[in-house]
Tab-separated table of C-alpha atoms and ligand atoms in Angstrom:
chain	number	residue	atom	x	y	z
S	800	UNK	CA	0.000	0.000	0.000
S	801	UNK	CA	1.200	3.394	-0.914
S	802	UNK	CA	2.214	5.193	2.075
S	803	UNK	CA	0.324	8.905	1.408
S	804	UNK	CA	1.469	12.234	2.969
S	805	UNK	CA	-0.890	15.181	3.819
S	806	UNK	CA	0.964	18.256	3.283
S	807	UNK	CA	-0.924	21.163	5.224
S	808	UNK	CA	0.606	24.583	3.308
S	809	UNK	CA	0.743	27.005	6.287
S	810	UNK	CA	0.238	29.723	3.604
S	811	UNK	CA	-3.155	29.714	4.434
S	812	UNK	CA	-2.804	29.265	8.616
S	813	UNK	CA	-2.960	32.216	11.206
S	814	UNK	CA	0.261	33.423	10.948
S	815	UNK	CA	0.089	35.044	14.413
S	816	UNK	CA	-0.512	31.580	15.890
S	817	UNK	CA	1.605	29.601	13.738
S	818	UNK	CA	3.054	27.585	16.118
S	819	UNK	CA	-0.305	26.523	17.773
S	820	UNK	CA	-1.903	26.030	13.971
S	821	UNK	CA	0.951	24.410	12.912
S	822	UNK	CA	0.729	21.800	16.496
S	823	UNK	CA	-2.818	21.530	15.755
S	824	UNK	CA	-3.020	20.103	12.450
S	825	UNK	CA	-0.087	17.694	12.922
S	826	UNK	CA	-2.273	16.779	16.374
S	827	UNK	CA	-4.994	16.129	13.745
S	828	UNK	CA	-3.042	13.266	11.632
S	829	UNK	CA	-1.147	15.677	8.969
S	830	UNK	CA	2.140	13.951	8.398
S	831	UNK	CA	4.349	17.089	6.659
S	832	UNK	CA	4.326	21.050	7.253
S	833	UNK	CA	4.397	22.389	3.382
S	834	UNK	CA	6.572	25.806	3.313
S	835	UNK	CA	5.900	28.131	0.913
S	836	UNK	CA	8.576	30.586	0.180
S	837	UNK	CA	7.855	33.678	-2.156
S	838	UNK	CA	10.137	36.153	-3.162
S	839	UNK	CA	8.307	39.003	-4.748
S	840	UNK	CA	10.579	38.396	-7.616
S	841	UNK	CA	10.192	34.821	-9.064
S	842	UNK	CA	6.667	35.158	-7.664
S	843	UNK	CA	4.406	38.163	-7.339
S	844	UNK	CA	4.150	37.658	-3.639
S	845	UNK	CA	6.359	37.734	-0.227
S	846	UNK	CA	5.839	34.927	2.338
S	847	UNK	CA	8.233	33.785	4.749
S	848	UNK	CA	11.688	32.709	5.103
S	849	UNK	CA	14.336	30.614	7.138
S	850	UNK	CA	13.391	32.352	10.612
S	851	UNK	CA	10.746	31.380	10.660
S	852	UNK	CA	11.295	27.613	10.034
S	853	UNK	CA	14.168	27.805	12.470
S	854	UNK	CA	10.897	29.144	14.577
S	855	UNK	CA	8.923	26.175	13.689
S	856	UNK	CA	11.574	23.713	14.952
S	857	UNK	CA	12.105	25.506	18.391
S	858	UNK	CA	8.549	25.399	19.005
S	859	UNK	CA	8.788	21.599	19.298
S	860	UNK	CA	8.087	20.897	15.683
S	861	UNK	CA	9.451	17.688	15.019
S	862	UNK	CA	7.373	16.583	11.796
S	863	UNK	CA	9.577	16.843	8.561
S	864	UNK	CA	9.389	20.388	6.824
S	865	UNK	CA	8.593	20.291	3.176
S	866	UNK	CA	10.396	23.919	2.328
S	867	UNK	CA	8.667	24.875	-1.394
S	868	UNK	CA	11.380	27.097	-2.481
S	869	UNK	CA	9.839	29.992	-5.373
S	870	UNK	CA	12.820	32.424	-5.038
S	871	UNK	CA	15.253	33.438	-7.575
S	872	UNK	CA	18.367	33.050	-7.290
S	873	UNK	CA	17.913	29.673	-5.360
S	874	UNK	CA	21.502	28.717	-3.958
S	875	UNK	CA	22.293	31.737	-1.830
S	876	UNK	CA	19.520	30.689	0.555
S	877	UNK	CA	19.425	26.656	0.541
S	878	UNK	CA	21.945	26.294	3.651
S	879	UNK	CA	20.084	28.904	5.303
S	880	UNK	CA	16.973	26.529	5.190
S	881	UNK	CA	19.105	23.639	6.149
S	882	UNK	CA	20.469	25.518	8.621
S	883	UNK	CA	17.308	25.995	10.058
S	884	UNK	CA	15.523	22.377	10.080
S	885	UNK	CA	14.267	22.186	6.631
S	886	UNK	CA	13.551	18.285	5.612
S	887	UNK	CA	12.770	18.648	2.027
S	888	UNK	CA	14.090	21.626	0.195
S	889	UNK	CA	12.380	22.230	-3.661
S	890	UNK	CA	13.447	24.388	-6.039
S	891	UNK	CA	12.083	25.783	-10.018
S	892	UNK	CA	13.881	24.668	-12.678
S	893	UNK	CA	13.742	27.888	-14.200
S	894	UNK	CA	15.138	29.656	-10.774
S	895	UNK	CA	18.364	27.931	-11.102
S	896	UNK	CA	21.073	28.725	-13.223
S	897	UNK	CA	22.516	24.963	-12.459
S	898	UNK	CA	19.818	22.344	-12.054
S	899	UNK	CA	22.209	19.566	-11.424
S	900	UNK	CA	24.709	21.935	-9.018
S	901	UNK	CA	21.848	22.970	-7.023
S	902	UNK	CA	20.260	19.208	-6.242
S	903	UNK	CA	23.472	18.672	-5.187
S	904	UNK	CA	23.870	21.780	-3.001
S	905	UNK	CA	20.636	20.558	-1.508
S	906	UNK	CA	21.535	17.180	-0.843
S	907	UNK	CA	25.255	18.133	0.260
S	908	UNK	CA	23.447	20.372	3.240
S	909	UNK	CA	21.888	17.116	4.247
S	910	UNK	CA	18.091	17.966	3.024
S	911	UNK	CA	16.222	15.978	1.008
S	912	UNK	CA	16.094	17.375	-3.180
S	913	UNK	CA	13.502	18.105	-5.340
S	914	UNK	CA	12.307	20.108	-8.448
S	915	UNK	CA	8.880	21.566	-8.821
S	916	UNK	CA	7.116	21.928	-12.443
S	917	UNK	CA	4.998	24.565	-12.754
S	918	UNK	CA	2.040	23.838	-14.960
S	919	UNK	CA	3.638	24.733	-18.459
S	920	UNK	CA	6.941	23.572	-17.328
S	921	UNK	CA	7.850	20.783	-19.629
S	922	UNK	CA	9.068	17.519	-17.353
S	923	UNK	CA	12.531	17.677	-20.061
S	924	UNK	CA	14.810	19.084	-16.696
S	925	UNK	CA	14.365	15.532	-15.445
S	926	UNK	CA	16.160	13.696	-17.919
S	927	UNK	CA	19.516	13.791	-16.084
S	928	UNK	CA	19.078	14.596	-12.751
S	929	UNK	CA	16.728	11.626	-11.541
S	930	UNK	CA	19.161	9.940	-9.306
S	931	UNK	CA	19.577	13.555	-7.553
S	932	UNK	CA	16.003	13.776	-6.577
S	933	UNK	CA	14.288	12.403	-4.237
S	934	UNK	CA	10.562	14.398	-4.657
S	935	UNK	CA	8.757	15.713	-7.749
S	936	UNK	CA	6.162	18.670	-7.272
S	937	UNK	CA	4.333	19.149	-9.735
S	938	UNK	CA	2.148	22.448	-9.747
S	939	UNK	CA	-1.693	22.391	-10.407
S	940	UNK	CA	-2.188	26.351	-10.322
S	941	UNK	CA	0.585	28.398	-11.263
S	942	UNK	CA	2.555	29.358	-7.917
S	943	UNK	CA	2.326	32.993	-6.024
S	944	UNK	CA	-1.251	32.625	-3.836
S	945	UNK	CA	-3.203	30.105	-1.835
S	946	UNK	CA	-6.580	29.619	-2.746
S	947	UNK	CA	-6.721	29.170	-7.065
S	948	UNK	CA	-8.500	26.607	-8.803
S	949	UNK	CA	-7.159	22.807	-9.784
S	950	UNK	CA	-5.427	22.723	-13.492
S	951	UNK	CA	-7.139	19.519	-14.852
S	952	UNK	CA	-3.748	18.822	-17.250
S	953	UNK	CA	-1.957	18.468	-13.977
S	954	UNK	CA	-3.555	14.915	-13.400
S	955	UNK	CA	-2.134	14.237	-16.898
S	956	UNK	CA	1.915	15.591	-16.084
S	957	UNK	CA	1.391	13.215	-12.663
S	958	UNK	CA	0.545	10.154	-14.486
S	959	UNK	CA	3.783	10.667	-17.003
S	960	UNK	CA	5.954	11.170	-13.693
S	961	UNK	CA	4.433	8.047	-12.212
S	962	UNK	CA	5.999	6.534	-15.417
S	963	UNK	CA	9.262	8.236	-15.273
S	964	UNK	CA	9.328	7.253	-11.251
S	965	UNK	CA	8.951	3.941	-11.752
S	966	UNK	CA	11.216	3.914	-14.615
S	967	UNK	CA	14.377	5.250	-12.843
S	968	UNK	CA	13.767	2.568	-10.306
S	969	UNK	CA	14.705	4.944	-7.457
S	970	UNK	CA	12.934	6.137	-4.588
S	971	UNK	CA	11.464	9.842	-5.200
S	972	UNK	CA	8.032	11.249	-3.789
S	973	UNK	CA	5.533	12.656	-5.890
S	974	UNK	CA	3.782	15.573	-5.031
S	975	UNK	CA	0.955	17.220	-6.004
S	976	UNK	CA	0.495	21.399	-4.761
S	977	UNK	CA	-2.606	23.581	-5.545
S	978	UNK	CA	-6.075	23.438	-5.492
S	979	UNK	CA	-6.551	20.064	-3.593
S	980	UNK	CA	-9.751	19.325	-1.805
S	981	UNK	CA	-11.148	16.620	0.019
S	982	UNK	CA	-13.883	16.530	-3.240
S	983	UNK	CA	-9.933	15.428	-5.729
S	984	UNK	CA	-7.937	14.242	-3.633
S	985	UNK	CA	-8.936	10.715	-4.784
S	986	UNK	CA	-9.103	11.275	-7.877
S	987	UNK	CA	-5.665	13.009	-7.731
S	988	UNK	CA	-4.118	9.100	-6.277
S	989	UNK	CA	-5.405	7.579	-8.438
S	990	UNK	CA	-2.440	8.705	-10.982
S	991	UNK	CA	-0.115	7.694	-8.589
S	992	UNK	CA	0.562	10.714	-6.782
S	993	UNK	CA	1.737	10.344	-2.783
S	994	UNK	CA	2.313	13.423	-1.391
S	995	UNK	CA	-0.637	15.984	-1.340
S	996	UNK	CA	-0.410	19.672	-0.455
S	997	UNK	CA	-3.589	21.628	0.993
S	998	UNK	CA	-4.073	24.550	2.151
S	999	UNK	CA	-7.291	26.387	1.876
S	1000	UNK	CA	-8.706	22.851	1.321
S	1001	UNK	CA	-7.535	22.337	5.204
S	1002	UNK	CA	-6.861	26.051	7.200
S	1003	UNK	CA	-9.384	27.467	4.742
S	1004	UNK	CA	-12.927	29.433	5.226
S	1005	UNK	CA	-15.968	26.906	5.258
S	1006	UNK	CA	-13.808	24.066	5.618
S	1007	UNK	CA	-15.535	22.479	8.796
S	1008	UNK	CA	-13.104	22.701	12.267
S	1009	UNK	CA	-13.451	21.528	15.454
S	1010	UNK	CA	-12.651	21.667	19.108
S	1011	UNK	CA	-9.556	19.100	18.626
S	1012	UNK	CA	-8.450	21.545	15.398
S	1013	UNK	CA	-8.448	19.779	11.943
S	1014	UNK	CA	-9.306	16.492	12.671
S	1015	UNK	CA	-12.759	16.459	10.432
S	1016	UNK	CA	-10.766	18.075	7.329
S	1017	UNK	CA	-7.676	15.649	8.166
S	1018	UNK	CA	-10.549	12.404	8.304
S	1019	UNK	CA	-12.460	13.487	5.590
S	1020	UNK	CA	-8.774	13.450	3.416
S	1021	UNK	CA	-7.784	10.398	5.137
S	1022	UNK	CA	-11.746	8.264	3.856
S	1023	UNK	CA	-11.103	9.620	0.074
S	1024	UNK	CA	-7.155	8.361	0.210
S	1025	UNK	CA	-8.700	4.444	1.462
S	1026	UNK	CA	-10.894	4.352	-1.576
S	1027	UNK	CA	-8.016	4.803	-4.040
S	1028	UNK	CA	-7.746	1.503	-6.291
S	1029	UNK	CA	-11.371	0.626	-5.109
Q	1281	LIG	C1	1.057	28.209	-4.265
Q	1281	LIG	C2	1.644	27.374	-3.137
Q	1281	LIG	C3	0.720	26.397	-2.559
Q	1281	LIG	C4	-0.535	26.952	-1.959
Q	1281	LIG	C5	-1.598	25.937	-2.123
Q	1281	LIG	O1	2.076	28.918	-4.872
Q	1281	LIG	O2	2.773	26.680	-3.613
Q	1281	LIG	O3	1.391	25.547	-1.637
Q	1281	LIG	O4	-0.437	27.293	-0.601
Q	1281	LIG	O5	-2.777	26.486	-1.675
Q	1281	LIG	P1	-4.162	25.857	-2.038
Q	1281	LIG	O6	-4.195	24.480	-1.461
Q	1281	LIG	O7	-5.114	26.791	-1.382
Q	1281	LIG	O8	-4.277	25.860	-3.536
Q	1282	LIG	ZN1	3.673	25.135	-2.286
């Protein structure tokens, strides 16, 4: 059985009680904390960077941190992040003058490497660097706010990196970031996708909460992922 991954993006969280949001939805059965980083520069937005992370982890926050790089240049800041408890570190192709150097950079500062495809990103920068990665993000809106609607051709680019995946024979996530709901994310595993990013779908308005935090969001996730293959 696949082992899946709910990704909470704290994008969409309180930010002035990120620590207790954060505690909350692990509390509630998420399994990674997605970190979106904007730039105002590769993106038209401006999120948050290493401090806080390094916050995260001396709050008590021992899940792995799934650090969702959108900044250009990449390289000057990837120690920073592993400096500061980052588990996986991912990165735009187009953001990086050296693909291959910077998987490496990544890997060398003891994180976890992988490249993110935004959705008319052609899936091309994988054809030498697949035994430097160990996750695959592929985009289903294009990246800069919470909130936007599912791409359908994403489900498409998933299935053809299920392919490649299996393929290389090696061991690399694959992740899916945008627009996910408790009403796709079914339909989303069923192209062999593991790893699934939320966040309005999870910290967002109308999504139901309750005194113990996320857990009805985190269940209702949890009762689509069991029917996959059924
Ligand atoms: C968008 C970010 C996403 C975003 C997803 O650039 O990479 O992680 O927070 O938000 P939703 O789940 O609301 O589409
Ligand atoms: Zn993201």
């Amino acid at each position: 059985m696949t082992d899946y991954l709910i990704a909470p993006s704290i994008l969409s969280a309180d930010f002035a009680r990120l620590g207790e949001e954060v505690d909350n939805v692990l509390k509630s059965g998420a399994d990674i904390v997605h970190f979106d980083v904007m730039d105002n520069h590769y993106v038209p937005n401006l999120t948050i960077g290493p401090l806080v992370c390094e916050a995260l982890r001396k709050h008590g926050v021992t899940a792995d941190i799934d650090v969702h790089l959108m900044v250009k240049p990449v390289d000057r800041i990837v120690p920073d992040f592993a400096a500061a408890g980052a588990t996986y570190i991912t990165f735009h192709p187009e953001a990086s003058e050296h693909i291959d150097r910077t998987l490496q950079l990544i890997r060398n500062e003891g994180c976890k490497a992988g490249l993110v495809f935004n959705p008319a990103t052609p899936l091309s920068h994988l054809d030498y660097v697949m035994d430097k990665i160990d996750m695959i993000l592929v985009m289903s809106v294009n990246p800069g706010f919470g909130g936007q609607s599912f791409i359908p051709a994403a489900m498409d680019k998933l299935r053809e990196c299920k392919q490649r995946i299996d393929a290389s024979g090696y061991d690399i996530r694959l992740e899916i970031d945008g627009g996910v709901k408790a009403e796709n994310i079914r339909e989303v595993a069923e192209t062999g996708c593991d790893t699934f990013v939320a966040g309005s779908g999870i910290f967002g308005k109308g999504v139901a909460t309750d005194a113990n935090g996320y857990d009805t969001i985190l269940k209702a996730f949890r009762a689509e992922l069991a029917k996959v293959g059924r």
